[in-house]
Amino acid sequence: MRKKIAAANWKMFKTNSEAQAYFNDWAAIAGGAVCESAAAHAADDSSGPDVVFFPSAVLLKTVSECIQSKKIKAHFGAQNIHFEKEGAFTGETSLITIQELGANYALIGHSERRTLFNESDSFLAKKVKSTIDRGLTAMLCVGETLKERQGQQTFSVLKKQLTEGLVEVIELLRASNEFVSSSGESKSKLIIAYEPVWAIGTGQVATPEQAEDAHFYIRSELTQIVSEKFAAQVSILYGGSVKPDNAQSLAAQPNIDGFLVGGASLKPKDFFQIVQAL
Ligand code: PGA
């Protein structure tokens, strides 16, 4: 069974005090989603979708403390990490630092990182590998620009981003028993987020059919690149102008396993409604 996941990409929004206020509201709104006990808070709690917050690096400690102190049923991770354990990389964030704070996800290859910070597929492949090697879950973002879609290149772009972005972990992923529990439940350390660039922050969401076509393609491609078993259980999230009013029709598609949400995740009420659509 594939895990449903709702992920919030806060980008470079919110201060520490705003993050605290957010989780006060979230705890009140989410009500039943707040954990009763530390045991229920464990990562393998499989009831309902997993909720993951990606705040900016400077908010990670606050987010970690809020989640723990309010017993909020959610995970968190960094929007970007460096693949080296440590070193002279001014301005970068290491996996060991975020892991110490309790983070267990890293967002890799968001289109803003690819375009604004020139991150290439081979550079991202190193991040995917070190994230998985460290025992965290890598959420690899892929997606075509409007020009590429109009030029009928959507599938070739996705193929390149997947093939090159996963090149360093393919053998590991092929040993897919490591990624599936004995009950068949997904324990994947890799999640794919399909985010058509033309839909990010534009209000122009992909239609459920457009999104499903891309997700179906990604799953088929993962069958080729990795294995059928892996492709069947990996969660593929849709991102790009997901809002409370379009989440349900997208979530109804067979190959859409969750969402990566930017703008609408900044408001607890809106994001919670999106979580509930899954
Ligand atoms: P959006 O952003 O929901 O604001 O379109 C999505 C993303 O960039 O991950």
PDB file of C-alpha atoms and ligand atoms in Angstrom:
ATOM      1  CA  MET A   1       0.000   0.000   0.000  1.00  0.00           C
ATOM      2  CA  ARG A   2       1.346   3.421  -0.912  1.00  0.00           C
ATOM      3  CA  LYS A   3       1.752   6.030   1.787  1.00  0.00           C
ATOM      4  CA  LYS A   4      -0.281   9.229   1.325  1.00  0.00           C
ATOM      5  CA  ILE A   5       1.783  12.319   2.073  1.00  0.00           C
ATOM      6  CA  ALA A   6       0.965  16.003   2.405  1.00  0.00           C
ATOM      7  CA  ALA A   7       4.083  18.181   2.401  1.00  0.00           C
ATOM      8  CA  ALA A   8       4.279  21.900   3.107  1.00  0.00           C
ATOM      9  CA  ASN A   9       7.000  23.869   1.341  1.00  0.00           C
ATOM     10  CA  TRP A  10       7.207  27.147   3.219  1.00  0.00           C
ATOM     11  CA  LYS A  11       9.997  28.450   0.957  1.00  0.00           C
ATOM     12  CA  MET A  12      11.567  31.653   2.380  1.00  0.00           C
ATOM     13  CA  PHE A  13       8.453  32.629   4.306  1.00  0.00           C
ATOM     14  CA  LYS A  14       7.828  32.935   8.063  1.00  0.00           C
ATOM     15  CA  THR A  15       9.929  34.009  11.008  1.00  0.00           C
ATOM     16  CA  ASN A  16      10.457  31.903  14.133  1.00  0.00           C
ATOM     17  CA  SER A  17       7.614  33.638  15.970  1.00  0.00           C
ATOM     18  CA  GLU A  18       5.313  33.193  12.971  1.00  0.00           C
ATOM     19  CA  ALA A  19       6.210  29.502  12.881  1.00  0.00           C
ATOM     20  CA  GLN A  20       5.285  29.196  16.574  1.00  0.00           C
ATOM     21  CA  ALA A  21       1.958  30.919  15.956  1.00  0.00           C
ATOM     22  CA  TYR A  22       1.332  28.579  13.011  1.00  0.00           C
ATOM     23  CA  PHE A  23       1.741  25.483  15.167  1.00  0.00           C
ATOM     24  CA  ASN A  24      -0.494  26.901  17.895  1.00  0.00           C
ATOM     25  CA  ASP A  25      -3.191  27.235  15.239  1.00  0.00           C
ATOM     26  CA  TRP A  26      -2.328  23.893  13.675  1.00  0.00           C
ATOM     27  CA  ALA A  27      -2.649  22.057  16.995  1.00  0.00           C
ATOM     28  CA  ALA A  28      -6.055  23.645  17.539  1.00  0.00           C
ATOM     29  CA  ILE A  29      -7.301  22.920  13.995  1.00  0.00           C
ATOM     30  CA  ALA A  30      -5.830  19.459  13.598  1.00  0.00           C
ATOM     31  CA  GLY A  31      -7.401  18.342  16.902  1.00  0.00           C
ATOM     32  CA  GLY A  32      -7.728  14.622  16.356  1.00  0.00           C
ATOM     33  CA  ALA A  33      -4.523  14.583  14.386  1.00  0.00           C
ATOM     34  CA  VAL A  34      -2.588  15.553  17.488  1.00  0.00           C
ATOM     35  CA  CYS A  35      -0.874  12.540  18.955  1.00  0.00           C
ATOM     36  CA  GLU A  36      -2.036  11.034  22.190  1.00  0.00           C
ATOM     37  CA  SER A  37       1.297   9.562  23.046  1.00  0.00           C
ATOM     38  CA  ALA A  38       4.922   9.517  22.103  1.00  0.00           C
ATOM     39  CA  ALA A  39       4.421   6.010  20.757  1.00  0.00           C
ATOM     40  CA  ALA A  40       1.775   7.182  18.305  1.00  0.00           C
ATOM     41  CA  HIS A  41       4.184   9.883  17.267  1.00  0.00           C
ATOM     42  CA  ALA A  42       6.638   7.305  15.967  1.00  0.00           C
ATOM     43  CA  ALA A  43       7.518   7.450  12.287  1.00  0.00           C
ATOM     44  CA  ASP A  44       5.786   4.162  11.531  1.00  0.00           C
ATOM     45  CA  ASP A  45       2.370   5.332  12.679  1.00  0.00           C
ATOM     46  CA  SER A  46       0.479   4.468   9.502  1.00  0.00           C
ATOM     47  CA  SER A  47      -2.976   5.916  10.127  1.00  0.00           C
ATOM     48  CA  GLY A  48      -3.860   8.820   7.848  1.00  0.00           C
ATOM     49  CA  PRO A  49      -1.518  10.699   5.547  1.00  0.00           C
ATOM     50  CA  ASP A  50       1.969  11.633   6.673  1.00  0.00           C
ATOM     51  CA  VAL A  51       2.330  15.385   7.098  1.00  0.00           C
ATOM     52  CA  VAL A  52       5.751  16.884   6.421  1.00  0.00           C
ATOM     53  CA  PHE A  53       6.822  20.494   6.918  1.00  0.00           C
ATOM     54  CA  PHE A  54       9.708  22.016   4.983  1.00  0.00           C
ATOM     55  CA  PRO A  55      10.527  25.327   6.681  1.00  0.00           C
ATOM     56  CA  SER A  56      13.598  27.395   5.849  1.00  0.00           C
ATOM     57  CA  ALA A  57      16.751  26.113   7.585  1.00  0.00           C
ATOM     58  CA  VAL A  58      16.761  28.822  10.234  1.00  0.00           C
ATOM     59  CA  LEU A  59      13.281  27.720  11.397  1.00  0.00           C
ATOM     60  CA  LEU A  60      14.077  24.018  11.741  1.00  0.00           C
ATOM     61  CA  LYS A  61      14.829  24.135  15.462  1.00  0.00           C
ATOM     62  CA  THR A  62      11.627  26.024  16.225  1.00  0.00           C
ATOM     63  CA  VAL A  63       9.581  23.638  14.093  1.00  0.00           C
ATOM     64  CA  SER A  64      11.187  20.666  15.800  1.00  0.00           C
ATOM     65  CA  GLU A  65      10.396  22.068  19.259  1.00  0.00           C
ATOM     66  CA  CYS A  66       6.808  22.942  18.333  1.00  0.00           C
ATOM     67  CA  ILE A  67       6.130  19.484  16.909  1.00  0.00           C
ATOM     68  CA  GLN A  68       7.556  17.813  20.000  1.00  0.00           C
ATOM     69  CA  SER A  69       6.078  20.050  22.653  1.00  0.00           C
ATOM     70  CA  LYS A  70       2.598  20.092  21.120  1.00  0.00           C
ATOM     71  CA  LYS A  71       2.786  16.387  20.178  1.00  0.00           C
ATOM     72  CA  ILE A  72       1.852  17.214  16.621  1.00  0.00           C
ATOM     73  CA  LYS A  73       1.640  14.277  14.283  1.00  0.00           C
ATOM     74  CA  ALA A  74       3.996  15.546  11.617  1.00  0.00           C
ATOM     75  CA  HIS A  75       7.499  15.184  10.288  1.00  0.00           C
ATOM     76  CA  PHE A  76       9.782  17.876   9.019  1.00  0.00           C
ATOM     77  CA  GLY A  77      12.793  18.354   6.823  1.00  0.00           C
ATOM     78  CA  ALA A  78      15.056  20.820   5.065  1.00  0.00           C
ATOM     79  CA  GLN A  79      14.320  22.525   1.751  1.00  0.00           C
ATOM     80  CA  ASN A  80      17.897  21.965   0.675  1.00  0.00           C
ATOM     81  CA  ILE A  81      20.941  20.121   2.003  1.00  0.00           C
ATOM     82  CA  HIS A  82      24.569  19.652   1.012  1.00  0.00           C
ATOM     83  CA  PHE A  83      25.694  16.152   0.128  1.00  0.00           C
ATOM     84  CA  GLU A  84      28.965  16.364   2.074  1.00  0.00           C
ATOM     85  CA  LYS A  85      28.877  15.467   5.752  1.00  0.00           C
ATOM     86  CA  GLU A  86      30.604  18.735   6.703  1.00  0.00           C
ATOM     87  CA  GLY A  87      33.212  21.074   5.308  1.00  0.00           C
ATOM     88  CA  ALA A  88      34.023  24.495   3.916  1.00  0.00           C
ATOM     89  CA  PHE A  89      30.687  25.119   2.191  1.00  0.00           C
ATOM     90  CA  THR A  90      29.655  28.594   3.293  1.00  0.00           C
ATOM     91  CA  GLY A  91      25.922  29.057   3.534  1.00  0.00           C
ATOM     92  CA  GLU A  92      25.042  25.367   3.196  1.00  0.00           C
ATOM     93  CA  THR A  93      23.201  23.032   5.591  1.00  0.00           C
ATOM     94  CA  SER A  94      24.409  19.539   6.466  1.00  0.00           C
ATOM     95  CA  LEU A  95      22.314  16.419   6.866  1.00  0.00           C
ATOM     96  CA  ILE A  96      23.858  15.664  10.260  1.00  0.00           C
ATOM     97  CA  THR A  97      22.726  19.042  11.593  1.00  0.00           C
ATOM     98  CA  ILE A  98      19.130  18.602  10.552  1.00  0.00           C
ATOM     99  CA  GLN A  99      19.120  14.984  11.675  1.00  0.00           C
ATOM    100  CA  GLU A 100      20.222  16.072  15.146  1.00  0.00           C
ATOM    101  CA  LEU A 101      17.126  18.284  15.279  1.00  0.00           C
ATOM    102  CA  GLY A 102      14.909  15.315  14.445  1.00  0.00           C
ATOM    103  CA  ALA A 103      14.358  16.026  10.749  1.00  0.00           C
ATOM    104  CA  ASN A 104      13.897  12.984   8.584  1.00  0.00           C
ATOM    105  CA  TYR A 105      13.234  14.473   5.142  1.00  0.00           C
ATOM    106  CA  ALA A 106      15.149  16.530   2.605  1.00  0.00           C
ATOM    107  CA  LEU A 107      13.563  18.276  -0.356  1.00  0.00           C
ATOM    108  CA  ILE A 108      15.824  17.927  -3.363  1.00  0.00           C
ATOM    109  CA  GLY A 109      15.723  19.580  -6.765  1.00  0.00           C
ATOM    110  CA  HIS A 110      12.807  21.955  -6.349  1.00  0.00           C
ATOM    111  CA  SER A 111      12.455  23.905  -9.598  1.00  0.00           C
ATOM    112  CA  GLU A 112      13.512  27.083  -7.792  1.00  0.00           C
ATOM    113  CA  ARG A 113      16.781  25.367  -6.824  1.00  0.00           C
ATOM    114  CA  ARG A 114      17.224  24.100 -10.382  1.00  0.00           C
ATOM    115  CA  THR A 115      16.543  27.411 -12.103  1.00  0.00           C
ATOM    116  CA  LEU A 116      17.570  30.129  -9.619  1.00  0.00           C
ATOM    117  CA  PHE A 117      20.565  28.285  -8.168  1.00  0.00           C
ATOM    118  CA  ASN A 118      21.605  26.286 -11.242  1.00  0.00           C
ATOM    119  CA  GLU A 119      21.438  22.880  -9.588  1.00  0.00           C
ATOM    120  CA  SER A 120      22.020  20.189 -12.194  1.00  0.00           C
ATOM    121  CA  ASP A 121      20.683  16.645 -12.261  1.00  0.00           C
ATOM    122  CA  SER A 122      24.131  15.199 -11.496  1.00  0.00           C
ATOM    123  CA  PHE A 123      24.545  17.571  -8.531  1.00  0.00           C
ATOM    124  CA  LEU A 124      21.098  16.594  -7.259  1.00  0.00           C
ATOM    125  CA  ALA A 125      21.920  12.892  -7.662  1.00  0.00           C
ATOM    126  CA  LYS A 126      24.636  13.307  -5.015  1.00  0.00           C
ATOM    127  CA  LYS A 127      22.127  14.886  -2.637  1.00  0.00           C
ATOM    128  CA  VAL A 128      19.644  12.060  -3.171  1.00  0.00           C
ATOM    129  CA  LYS A 129      22.347   9.512  -2.409  1.00  0.00           C
ATOM    130  CA  SER A 130      23.707  11.142   0.734  1.00  0.00           C
ATOM    131  CA  THR A 131      20.194  11.742   2.068  1.00  0.00           C
ATOM    132  CA  ILE A 132      19.235   8.082   1.654  1.00  0.00           C
ATOM    133  CA  ASP A 133      22.625   6.909   2.932  1.00  0.00           C
ATOM    134  CA  ARG A 134      22.055   8.923   6.118  1.00  0.00           C
ATOM    135  CA  GLY A 135      18.696   7.230   6.625  1.00  0.00           C
ATOM    136  CA  LEU A 136      16.560  10.241   5.757  1.00  0.00           C
ATOM    137  CA  THR A 137      13.871  10.335   3.076  1.00  0.00           C
ATOM    138  CA  ALA A 138      14.722  12.196  -0.121  1.00  0.00           C
ATOM    139  CA  MET A 139      11.840  13.987  -1.852  1.00  0.00           C
ATOM    140  CA  LEU A 140      13.068  14.526  -5.413  1.00  0.00           C
ATOM    141  CA  CYS A 141      11.174  17.155  -7.406  1.00  0.00           C
ATOM    142  CA  VAL A 142      10.788  16.865 -11.169  1.00  0.00           C
ATOM    143  CA  GLY A 143       8.733  18.779 -13.699  1.00  0.00           C
ATOM    144  CA  GLU A 144       8.700  20.515 -17.046  1.00  0.00           C
ATOM    145  CA  THR A 145       8.519  24.214 -17.931  1.00  0.00           C
ATOM    146  CA  LEU A 146       5.672  25.635 -20.009  1.00  0.00           C
ATOM    147  CA  LYS A 147       7.961  25.849 -23.041  1.00  0.00           C
ATOM    148  CA  GLU A 148       8.893  22.190 -22.655  1.00  0.00           C
ATOM    149  CA  ARG A 149       5.234  21.178 -22.323  1.00  0.00           C
ATOM    150  CA  GLN A 150       4.266  23.202 -25.376  1.00  0.00           C
ATOM    151  CA  GLY A 151       7.148  21.593 -27.250  1.00  0.00           C
ATOM    152  CA  GLN A 152       5.827  18.090 -26.376  1.00  0.00           C
ATOM    153  CA  GLN A 153       8.907  17.460 -24.254  1.00  0.00           C
ATOM    154  CA  THR A 154       7.211  16.766 -20.911  1.00  0.00           C
ATOM    155  CA  PHE A 155       7.971  13.054 -20.855  1.00  0.00           C
ATOM    156  CA  SER A 156      11.541  13.397 -22.139  1.00  0.00           C
ATOM    157  CA  VAL A 157      12.265  16.028 -19.463  1.00  0.00           C
ATOM    158  CA  LEU A 158      10.829  13.792 -16.749  1.00  0.00           C
ATOM    159  CA  LYS A 159      12.804  10.829 -18.052  1.00  0.00           C
ATOM    160  CA  LYS A 160      16.070  12.799 -17.940  1.00  0.00           C
ATOM    161  CA  GLN A 161      15.421  14.215 -14.472  1.00  0.00           C
ATOM    162  CA  LEU A 162      14.549  10.771 -13.085  1.00  0.00           C
ATOM    163  CA  THR A 163      17.316   8.844 -14.823  1.00  0.00           C
ATOM    164  CA  GLU A 164      20.056  11.319 -13.947  1.00  0.00           C
ATOM    165  CA  GLY A 165      18.715  12.303 -10.541  1.00  0.00           C
ATOM    166  CA  LEU A 166      18.490   8.702  -9.351  1.00  0.00           C
ATOM    167  CA  VAL A 167      21.620   7.372 -10.999  1.00  0.00           C
ATOM    168  CA  GLU A 168      23.554   7.045  -7.731  1.00  0.00           C
ATOM    169  CA  VAL A 169      20.845   5.119  -5.867  1.00  0.00           C
ATOM    170  CA  ILE A 170      19.457   2.811  -8.527  1.00  0.00           C
ATOM    171  CA  GLU A 171      21.217  -0.302  -7.245  1.00  0.00           C
ATOM    172  CA  LEU A 172      20.087   0.447  -3.714  1.00  0.00           C
ATOM    173  CA  LEU A 173      16.495   0.980  -4.824  1.00  0.00           C
ATOM    174  CA  ARG A 174      16.541  -2.255  -6.817  1.00  0.00           C
ATOM    175  CA  ALA A 175      17.160  -4.099  -3.574  1.00  0.00           C
ATOM    176  CA  SER A 176      13.610  -2.981  -2.881  1.00  0.00           C
ATOM    177  CA  ASN A 177      12.971  -5.404  -0.032  1.00  0.00           C
ATOM    178  CA  GLU A 178      14.659  -2.817   2.125  1.00  0.00           C
ATOM    179  CA  PHE A 179      11.929  -0.400   1.175  1.00  0.00           C
ATOM    180  CA  VAL A 180       8.867  -2.546   1.796  1.00  0.00           C
ATOM    181  CA  SER A 181       7.862  -3.952   5.181  1.00  0.00           C
ATOM    182  CA  SER A 182       6.772  -7.574   5.577  1.00  0.00           C
ATOM    183  CA  SER A 183       3.130  -6.407   5.484  1.00  0.00           C
ATOM    184  CA  GLY A 184       3.773  -4.820   2.086  1.00  0.00           C
ATOM    185  CA  GLU A 185       3.623  -1.289   3.464  1.00  0.00           C
ATOM    186  CA  SER A 186       5.853   1.247   1.756  1.00  0.00           C
ATOM    187  CA  LYS A 187       8.930   2.196   3.738  1.00  0.00           C
ATOM    188  CA  SER A 188      10.496   4.039   0.861  1.00  0.00           C
ATOM    189  CA  LYS A 189      13.339   6.434   1.522  1.00  0.00           C
ATOM    190  CA  LEU A 190      12.493   8.104  -1.758  1.00  0.00           C
ATOM    191  CA  ILE A 191       9.474  10.148  -2.755  1.00  0.00           C
ATOM    192  CA  ILE A 192       8.969  11.789  -6.123  1.00  0.00           C
ATOM    193  CA  ALA A 193       7.194  15.133  -6.365  1.00  0.00           C
ATOM    194  CA  TYR A 194       5.892  16.032  -9.815  1.00  0.00           C
ATOM    195  CA  GLU A 195       5.712  19.805 -10.029  1.00  0.00           C
ATOM    196  CA  PRO A 196       5.091  21.282 -13.464  1.00  0.00           C
ATOM    197  CA  VAL A 197       7.017  24.559 -13.327  1.00  0.00           C
ATOM    198  CA  TRP A 198       4.179  26.440 -15.061  1.00  0.00           C
ATOM    199  CA  ALA A 199       1.844  25.526 -12.187  1.00  0.00           C
ATOM    200  CA  ILE A 200       4.098  26.598  -9.298  1.00  0.00           C
ATOM    201  CA  GLY A 201       2.883  29.755  -7.618  1.00  0.00           C
ATOM    202  CA  THR A 202       0.853  30.725 -10.684  1.00  0.00           C
ATOM    203  CA  GLY A 203      -2.624  29.660  -9.616  1.00  0.00           C
ATOM    204  CA  GLN A 204      -2.707  27.610 -12.828  1.00  0.00           C
ATOM    205  CA  VAL A 205      -3.078  24.073 -11.481  1.00  0.00           C
ATOM    206  CA  ALA A 206      -2.615  21.059 -13.746  1.00  0.00           C
ATOM    207  CA  THR A 207      -5.924  19.382 -14.528  1.00  0.00           C
ATOM    208  CA  PRO A 208      -6.402  16.057 -12.757  1.00  0.00           C
ATOM    209  CA  GLU A 209      -5.942  14.377 -16.163  1.00  0.00           C
ATOM    210  CA  GLN A 210      -2.694  16.229 -16.940  1.00  0.00           C
ATOM    211  CA  ALA A 211      -1.331  15.395 -13.501  1.00  0.00           C
ATOM    212  CA  GLU A 212      -2.420  11.759 -13.707  1.00  0.00           C
ATOM    213  CA  ASP A 213      -0.797  11.377 -17.151  1.00  0.00           C
ATOM    214  CA  ALA A 214       2.511  12.636 -15.784  1.00  0.00           C
ATOM    215  CA  HIS A 215       2.283  10.518 -12.627  1.00  0.00           C
ATOM    216  CA  PHE A 216       1.448   7.419 -14.665  1.00  0.00           C
ATOM    217  CA  TYR A 217       4.443   8.148 -16.885  1.00  0.00           C
ATOM    218  CA  ILE A 218       6.744   8.634 -13.873  1.00  0.00           C
ATOM    219  CA  ARG A 219       5.627   5.330 -12.370  1.00  0.00           C
ATOM    220  CA  SER A 220       6.153   3.512 -15.684  1.00  0.00           C
ATOM    221  CA  GLU A 221       9.559   5.093 -16.047  1.00  0.00           C
ATOM    222  CA  LEU A 222      10.517   4.025 -12.518  1.00  0.00           C
ATOM    223  CA  THR A 223       9.542   0.485 -13.502  1.00  0.00           C
ATOM    224  CA  GLN A 224      12.121   0.696 -16.284  1.00  0.00           C
ATOM    225  CA  ILE A 225      14.829   2.498 -14.329  1.00  0.00           C
ATOM    226  CA  VAL A 226      14.494   0.693 -10.991  1.00  0.00           C
ATOM    227  CA  SER A 227      11.992  -2.162 -10.747  1.00  0.00           C
ATOM    228  CA  GLU A 228       8.298  -2.920 -10.980  1.00  0.00           C
ATOM    229  CA  LYS A 229       8.135  -3.595  -7.256  1.00  0.00           C
ATOM    230  CA  PHE A 230       9.713  -0.296  -6.369  1.00  0.00           C
ATOM    231  CA  ALA A 231       7.584   1.673  -8.837  1.00  0.00           C
ATOM    232  CA  ALA A 232       4.403   0.131  -7.475  1.00  0.00           C
ATOM    233  CA  GLN A 233       5.075   1.301  -3.927  1.00  0.00           C
ATOM    234  CA  VAL A 234       6.841   4.662  -4.311  1.00  0.00           C
ATOM    235  CA  SER A 235       4.690   7.662  -3.405  1.00  0.00           C
ATOM    236  CA  ILE A 236       4.402  10.275  -6.146  1.00  0.00           C
ATOM    237  CA  LEU A 237       3.154  13.687  -5.021  1.00  0.00           C
ATOM    238  CA  TYR A 238       1.686  16.436  -7.155  1.00  0.00           C
ATOM    239  CA  GLY A 239       2.686  20.063  -6.582  1.00  0.00           C
ATOM    240  CA  GLY A 240       1.767  23.330  -8.238  1.00  0.00           C
ATOM    241  CA  SER A 241      -1.072  25.613  -7.076  1.00  0.00           C
ATOM    242  CA  VAL A 242      -2.731  22.925  -4.930  1.00  0.00           C
ATOM    243  CA  LYS A 243      -5.547  24.573  -2.964  1.00  0.00           C
ATOM    244  CA  PRO A 244      -8.361  23.311  -0.745  1.00  0.00           C
ATOM    245  CA  ASP A 245     -10.793  23.565  -3.667  1.00  0.00           C
ATOM    246  CA  ASN A 246      -8.784  21.501  -6.175  1.00  0.00           C
ATOM    247  CA  ALA A 247      -7.152  18.963  -3.829  1.00  0.00           C
ATOM    248  CA  GLN A 248     -10.005  16.479  -3.869  1.00  0.00           C
ATOM    249  CA  SER A 249     -10.198  16.008  -7.638  1.00  0.00           C
ATOM    250  CA  LEU A 250      -6.428  15.616  -7.848  1.00  0.00           C
ATOM    251  CA  ALA A 251      -6.334  13.199  -4.911  1.00  0.00           C
ATOM    252  CA  ALA A 252      -8.926  11.019  -6.649  1.00  0.00           C
ATOM    253  CA  GLN A 253      -6.444  10.125  -9.405  1.00  0.00           C
ATOM    254  CA  PRO A 254      -5.020   6.611  -9.045  1.00  0.00           C
ATOM    255  CA  ASN A 255      -1.352   7.595  -9.305  1.00  0.00           C
ATOM    256  CA  ILE A 256      -1.459  10.730  -7.158  1.00  0.00           C
ATOM    257  CA  ASP A 257      -0.353   9.800  -3.643  1.00  0.00           C
ATOM    258  CA  GLY A 258      -0.246  13.228  -2.063  1.00  0.00           C
ATOM    259  CA  PHE A 259       0.767  16.826  -2.467  1.00  0.00           C
ATOM    260  CA  LEU A 260       3.683  19.203  -2.149  1.00  0.00           C
ATOM    261  CA  VAL A 261       2.073  22.517  -1.311  1.00  0.00           C
ATOM    262  CA  GLY A 262       3.629  25.976  -1.385  1.00  0.00           C
ATOM    263  CA  GLY A 263       1.376  29.026  -0.977  1.00  0.00           C
ATOM    264  CA  ALA A 264      -1.627  27.228   0.517  1.00  0.00           C
ATOM    265  CA  SER A 265       0.555  25.530   3.140  1.00  0.00           C
ATOM    266  CA  LEU A 266       1.314  28.890   4.763  1.00  0.00           C
ATOM    267  CA  LYS A 267      -2.190  29.015   6.216  1.00  0.00           C
ATOM    268  CA  PRO A 268      -2.860  26.207   8.709  1.00  0.00           C
ATOM    269  CA  LYS A 269      -6.556  26.039   7.856  1.00  0.00           C
ATOM    270  CA  ASP A 270      -5.972  25.727   4.107  1.00  0.00           C
ATOM    271  CA  PHE A 271      -3.191  23.189   4.507  1.00  0.00           C
ATOM    272  CA  PHE A 272      -5.261  21.105   6.906  1.00  0.00           C
ATOM    273  CA  GLN A 273      -8.099  20.984   4.390  1.00  0.00           C
ATOM    274  CA  ILE A 274      -5.629  19.730   1.792  1.00  0.00           C
ATOM    275  CA  VAL A 275      -4.399  17.037   4.211  1.00  0.00           C
ATOM    276  CA  GLN A 276      -7.997  15.963   4.705  1.00  0.00           C
ATOM    277  CA  ALA A 277      -8.508  15.538   0.955  1.00  0.00           C
ATOM    278  CA  LEU A 278      -6.056  12.607   1.021  1.00  0.00           C
TER     279      LEU A 278
HETATM  280  P1  PGA B   1       2.584  26.454  -4.925  1.00  0.00           P
HETATM  281  O1  PGA B   1       4.099  25.935  -4.776  1.00  0.00           O
HETATM  282  O2  PGA B   1       1.700  25.489  -4.190  1.00  0.00           O
HETATM  283  O3  PGA B   1       2.594  27.822  -4.301  1.00  0.00           O
HETATM  284  O4  PGA B   1       2.296  26.490  -6.385  1.00  0.00           O
HETATM  285  C1  PGA B   1       4.411  24.570  -4.836  1.00  0.00           C
HETATM  286  C2  PGA B   1       5.886  24.367  -4.658  1.00  0.00           C
HETATM  287  O5  PGA B   1       6.667  25.222  -5.100  1.00  0.00           O
HETATM  288  O6  PGA B   1       6.320  23.363  -4.066  1.00  0.00           O
END
